[in-house]
Tab-separated table of C-alpha atoms in Angstrom:
chain	number	residue	atom	x	y	z
A	1	GLY	CA	37.440	61.790	62.281
A	2	ALA	CA	39.296	59.533	64.743
A	3	VAL	CA	38.481	61.476	67.886
A	4	VAL	CA	39.253	60.166	71.350
A	5	SER	CA	37.829	61.830	74.438
A	6	GLN	CA	38.763	61.526	78.077
A	7	HIS	CA	36.748	62.375	81.127
A	8	PRO	CA	37.404	64.084	83.398
A	9	SER	CA	40.061	66.417	82.035
A	10	TRP	CA	41.291	67.053	85.552
A	11	VAL	CA	40.510	65.679	88.984
A	12	ILE	CA	41.651	66.381	92.514
A	13	CYS	CA	41.070	63.756	95.168
A	14	LYS	CA	42.065	62.939	98.714
A	15	SER	CA	44.634	60.312	99.506
A	16	GLY	CA	43.055	56.891	99.892
A	17	THR	CA	40.157	57.452	97.540
A	18	SER	CA	39.641	55.897	94.110
A	19	VAL	CA	39.352	57.770	90.844
A	20	LYS	CA	37.915	56.541	87.546
A	21	ILE	CA	39.018	57.951	84.206
A	22	GLU	CA	37.052	57.242	81.039
A	23	CYS	CA	38.442	56.979	77.534
A	24	ARG	CA	36.051	56.935	74.583
A	25	SER	CA	36.527	56.586	70.864
A	26	LEU	CA	33.836	58.854	69.448
A	27	ASP	CA	33.684	57.978	65.773
A	28	PHE	CA	35.334	54.602	65.442
A	29	GLN	CA	35.467	51.250	67.150
A	30	ALA	CA	38.562	50.397	69.113
A	31	THR	CA	39.299	46.785	69.928
A	32	THR	CA	42.502	47.929	71.572
A	33	MET	CA	43.142	50.936	73.769
A	34	PHE	CA	46.294	51.975	75.577
A	35	TRP	CA	46.921	53.824	78.808
A	36	TYR	CA	49.972	56.005	79.278
A	37	ARG	CA	51.340	58.056	82.116
A	38	GLN	CA	53.263	61.262	81.563
A	39	PHE	CA	55.312	62.965	84.249
A	40	PRO	CA	56.085	66.696	83.976
A	41	LYS	CA	58.551	67.421	81.207
A	42	GLN	CA	58.961	63.717	80.535
A	43	SER	CA	57.874	61.265	77.952
A	44	LEU	CA	54.813	59.051	77.836
A	45	MET	CA	55.239	55.693	79.508
A	46	LEU	CA	52.960	52.871	78.461
A	47	MET	CA	51.143	51.460	81.471
A	48	ALA	CA	48.881	48.859	79.921
A	49	THR	CA	47.172	47.609	76.807
A	50	SER	CA	43.431	47.176	77.055
A	51	ASN	CA	41.592	44.724	74.813
A	52	GLU	CA	37.815	44.704	74.535
A	53	GLY	CA	36.285	41.826	76.419
A	54	SER	CA	39.517	40.527	77.913
A	55	LYS	CA	41.963	41.321	80.669
A	56	ALA	CA	44.401	44.154	80.216
A	57	THR	CA	48.084	43.508	79.711
A	58	TYR	CA	50.222	45.537	82.089
A	59	GLU	CA	53.771	46.690	81.503
A	60	GLN	CA	56.490	45.610	83.856
A	61	GLY	CA	56.452	47.550	87.080
A	62	VAL	CA	52.820	48.683	86.811
A	63	GLU	CA	50.659	47.470	89.698
A	64	LYS	CA	47.568	45.870	88.219
A	65	ASP	CA	45.728	46.060	91.537
A	66	LYS	CA	46.447	49.765	91.788
A	67	PHE	CA	45.482	50.618	88.220
A	68	LEU	CA	42.336	48.725	87.274
A	69	ILE	CA	41.460	48.721	83.598
A	70	ASN	CA	38.137	47.724	82.107
A	71	HIS	CA	37.367	47.650	78.380
A	72	ALA	CA	33.757	46.560	78.300
A	73	SER	CA	32.795	47.913	74.891
A	74	LEU	CA	34.386	48.788	71.574
A	75	THR	CA	34.256	52.491	72.388
A	76	LEU	CA	34.984	52.707	76.101
A	77	SER	CA	37.891	51.852	78.361
A	78	THR	CA	38.203	52.957	81.967
A	79	LEU	CA	41.197	53.329	84.254
A	80	THR	CA	40.538	53.297	87.981
A	81	VAL	CA	43.298	54.440	90.274
A	82	THR	CA	42.542	52.675	93.530
A	83	SER	CA	43.522	53.987	96.950
A	84	ALA	CA	45.289	56.895	95.324
A	85	HIS	CA	48.336	58.455	96.958
A	86	PRO	CA	50.240	61.646	96.146
A	87	GLU	CA	52.804	59.697	94.138
A	88	ASP	CA	50.003	58.692	91.758
A	89	SER	CA	49.559	62.325	90.766
A	90	SER	CA	50.307	62.529	87.091
A	91	PHE	CA	48.934	63.124	83.618
A	92	TYR	CA	47.153	60.048	82.305
A	93	ILE	CA	46.624	59.700	78.578
A	94	CYS	CA	44.704	57.085	76.677
A	95	SER	CA	44.871	56.147	73.045
A	96	ALA	CA	42.754	53.971	70.816
A	97	ARG	CA	43.538	51.930	67.768
A	98	ASP	CA	40.901	51.809	65.065
A	99	SER	CA	39.692	48.230	64.675
A	100	GLY	CA	39.382	48.764	60.943
A	101	ARG	CA	42.941	49.969	60.464
A	102	ALA	CA	45.434	49.056	63.119
A	103	ASP	CA	48.305	51.217	61.921
A	104	THR	CA	47.734	54.300	64.062
A	105	GLN	CA	47.007	55.159	67.667
A	106	TYR	CA	44.710	58.132	68.254
A	107	PHE	CA	45.243	59.940	71.518
A	108	GLY	CA	42.890	61.532	73.993
A	109	PRO	CA	43.599	64.947	75.542
A	110	GLY	CA	44.665	63.483	78.857
A	111	THR	CA	43.505	63.647	82.469
A	112	ARG	CA	45.428	65.542	85.112
A	113	LEU	CA	45.175	63.708	88.460
A	114	THR	CA	46.216	65.453	91.659
A	115	VAL	CA	46.103	63.477	94.890
A	116	LEU	CA	46.234	65.541	98.061
B	1	ALA	CA	65.155	46.859	74.609
B	2	GLN	CA	63.995	49.537	72.247
B	3	SER	CA	64.694	53.181	72.961
B	4	VAL	CA	64.167	56.566	71.378
B	5	THR	CA	66.459	59.553	71.817
B	6	GLN	CA	65.492	63.114	71.093
B	7	PRO	CA	68.718	65.000	71.830
B	8	ASP	CA	67.187	68.466	71.847
B	9	ILE	CA	64.997	69.228	74.840
B	10	HIS	CA	64.161	72.747	73.722
B	11	ILE	CA	64.558	74.509	70.378
B	12	THR	CA	63.792	78.102	69.507
B	13	VAL	CA	63.393	79.220	65.910
B	14	SER	CA	62.181	82.386	64.266
B	15	GLU	CA	58.940	82.328	62.346
B	16	GLY	CA	59.667	81.573	58.725
B	17	ALA	CA	62.913	79.784	59.474
B	18	SER	CA	63.468	76.121	58.717
B	19	LEU	CA	63.245	73.463	61.390
B	20	GLU	CA	64.796	70.058	61.992
B	21	LEU	CA	64.018	67.968	65.054
B	22	ARG	CA	66.249	65.002	65.636
B	23	CYS	CA	65.219	61.479	66.545
B	24	ASN	CA	67.440	58.432	66.922
B	25	TYR	CA	66.203	55.001	67.808
B	26	SER	CA	67.569	51.697	68.992
B	27	TYR	CA	65.697	48.635	67.820
B	28	GLY	CA	66.486	45.112	66.679
B	29	ALA	CA	64.925	45.683	63.296
B	30	THR	CA	63.508	48.638	61.408
B	31	PRO	CA	60.620	49.688	63.616
B	32	TYR	CA	57.412	51.450	62.811
B	33	LEU	CA	58.242	55.161	63.262
B	34	PHE	CA	55.996	58.055	64.252
B	35	TRP	CA	56.079	61.750	64.974
B	36	TYR	CA	53.392	63.236	67.186
B	37	VAL	CA	52.766	66.823	68.276
B	38	GLN	CA	51.273	67.728	71.650
B	39	SER	CA	49.719	71.119	72.243
B	40	PRO	CA	48.485	72.266	75.668
B	41	GLY	CA	45.019	70.955	76.388
B	42	GLN	CA	45.007	68.771	73.318
B	43	GLY	CA	45.827	65.168	72.691
B	44	LEU	CA	48.824	63.992	70.747
B	45	GLN	CA	48.218	64.488	67.047
B	46	LEU	CA	49.887	62.268	64.499
B	47	LEU	CA	52.068	64.231	62.106
B	48	LEU	CA	53.399	61.351	60.043
B	49	LYS	CA	54.499	57.745	60.176
B	50	TYR	CA	56.855	55.396	58.374
B	51	PHE	CA	56.747	51.662	58.024
B	52	SER	CA	58.257	50.915	54.648
B	53	GLY	CA	58.700	52.344	51.175
B	54	ASP	CA	59.914	55.810	50.306
B	55	THR	CA	62.191	56.976	53.091
B	56	LEU	CA	61.015	60.588	52.783
B	57	VAL	CA	57.583	60.808	54.337
B	58	GLN	CA	55.183	63.701	53.966
B	59	GLY	CA	52.862	64.552	56.807
B	60	ILE	CA	50.299	67.079	57.813
B	61	LYS	CA	50.891	70.786	58.442
B	62	GLY	CA	53.794	70.868	55.978
B	63	PHE	CA	56.025	68.506	57.957
B	64	GLU	CA	58.186	65.793	56.484
B	65	ALA	CA	60.568	63.237	57.935
B	66	GLU	CA	63.383	61.199	56.482
B	67	PHE	CA	64.227	57.678	57.585
B	68	LYS	CA	67.928	56.883	57.464
B	69	ARG	CA	68.601	53.257	58.276
B	70	SER	CA	72.367	53.687	58.446
B	71	GLN	CA	72.013	56.366	61.107
B	72	SER	CA	68.986	54.869	62.897
B	73	SER	CA	67.382	58.260	62.561
B	74	PHE	CA	64.003	59.662	61.681
B	75	ASN	CA	64.381	63.440	61.738
B	76	LEU	CA	61.426	65.767	61.346
B	77	ARG	CA	61.695	68.829	59.126
B	78	LYS	CA	59.677	71.816	58.065
B	79	PRO	CA	60.944	74.402	55.577
B	80	SER	CA	59.158	77.389	57.106
B	81	VAL	CA	57.897	77.418	60.661
B	82	HIS	CA	54.691	79.194	61.685
B	83	TRP	CA	54.012	80.583	65.143
B	84	SER	CA	51.246	78.003	65.536
B	85	ASP	CA	53.844	75.223	65.340
B	86	ALA	CA	54.996	76.002	68.876
B	87	ALA	CA	54.328	72.778	70.800
B	88	GLU	CA	55.948	69.628	72.131
B	89	TYR	CA	57.048	67.098	69.533
B	90	PHE	CA	57.467	63.413	70.246
B	91	CYS	CA	59.147	60.742	68.196
B	92	ALA	CA	57.929	57.189	68.822
B	93	VAL	CA	58.715	53.685	67.656
B	94	GLY	CA	56.581	50.592	67.487
B	95	PRO	CA	57.118	46.959	66.537
B	96	PRO	CA	57.955	46.313	62.871
B	97	THR	CA	54.592	44.739	62.232
B	98	GLY	CA	52.821	47.668	60.661
B	99	THR	CA	50.414	47.829	63.576
B	100	ALA	CA	50.547	50.621	66.093
B	101	SER	CA	51.081	48.746	69.328
B	102	LYS	CA	53.339	49.212	72.348
B	103	LEU	CA	54.808	52.534	71.310
B	104	THR	CA	58.012	53.744	72.931
B	105	PHE	CA	58.297	57.507	73.039
B	106	GLY	CA	61.248	59.825	73.171
B	107	THR	CA	61.416	62.509	75.834
B	108	GLY	CA	60.124	65.163	73.488
B	109	THR	CA	61.394	68.430	72.045
B	110	ARG	CA	59.698	71.649	72.982
B	111	LEU	CA	59.587	74.064	70.079
B	112	GLN	CA	59.360	77.765	70.708
B	113	VAL	CA	58.725	80.109	67.789
B	114	THR	CA	59.732	83.746	67.988
B	115	LEU	CA	58.033	86.358	65.871
């Protein structure tokens, strides 16, 4: 149980284009989802907290207009990287917190974004 | 601000040997503490967590961790390592509310297991 999927697992795009990453909780409902960014050989950095039906809360230093987050249902959150540039290349990981028990975050496998 | 330190970037142990991965945290109160393991191509998997109660916590895959308030530490241990334990291990802290929100992660320890 408690499976989180991400799609796509990897994506390559040209500079200036937008990329959408989906995060789904497959067997539980998630009122809250989180988006992290992980640089090579570094830790996960929380980018934003996504709450179903409301605006996301962004961490300091994260551009909300660059990283658009939508959490329209209890099982789906999306992260759109707008006008992507090479410096946005990274590993993006989502996690979901079970609405029924809020004591654990379950993580997706991540999405590798490469911007050319 | 809260922080998590994992002093060992890379550890190599022989299969069958014991393992201890160190984690120190800085927080205003006793935080919610986690250990996750990340294998290539897979998401972070929760090994164990501590919020309150017995300071020795048992997790999955034979792992355990001990919370030591006086040392602000939450070290992960396993008595006998298997080759399949080779992965990246992350310690994380969250607010002392018992809910998993706004986790702060350490930089990770990469475990290599030699046969």
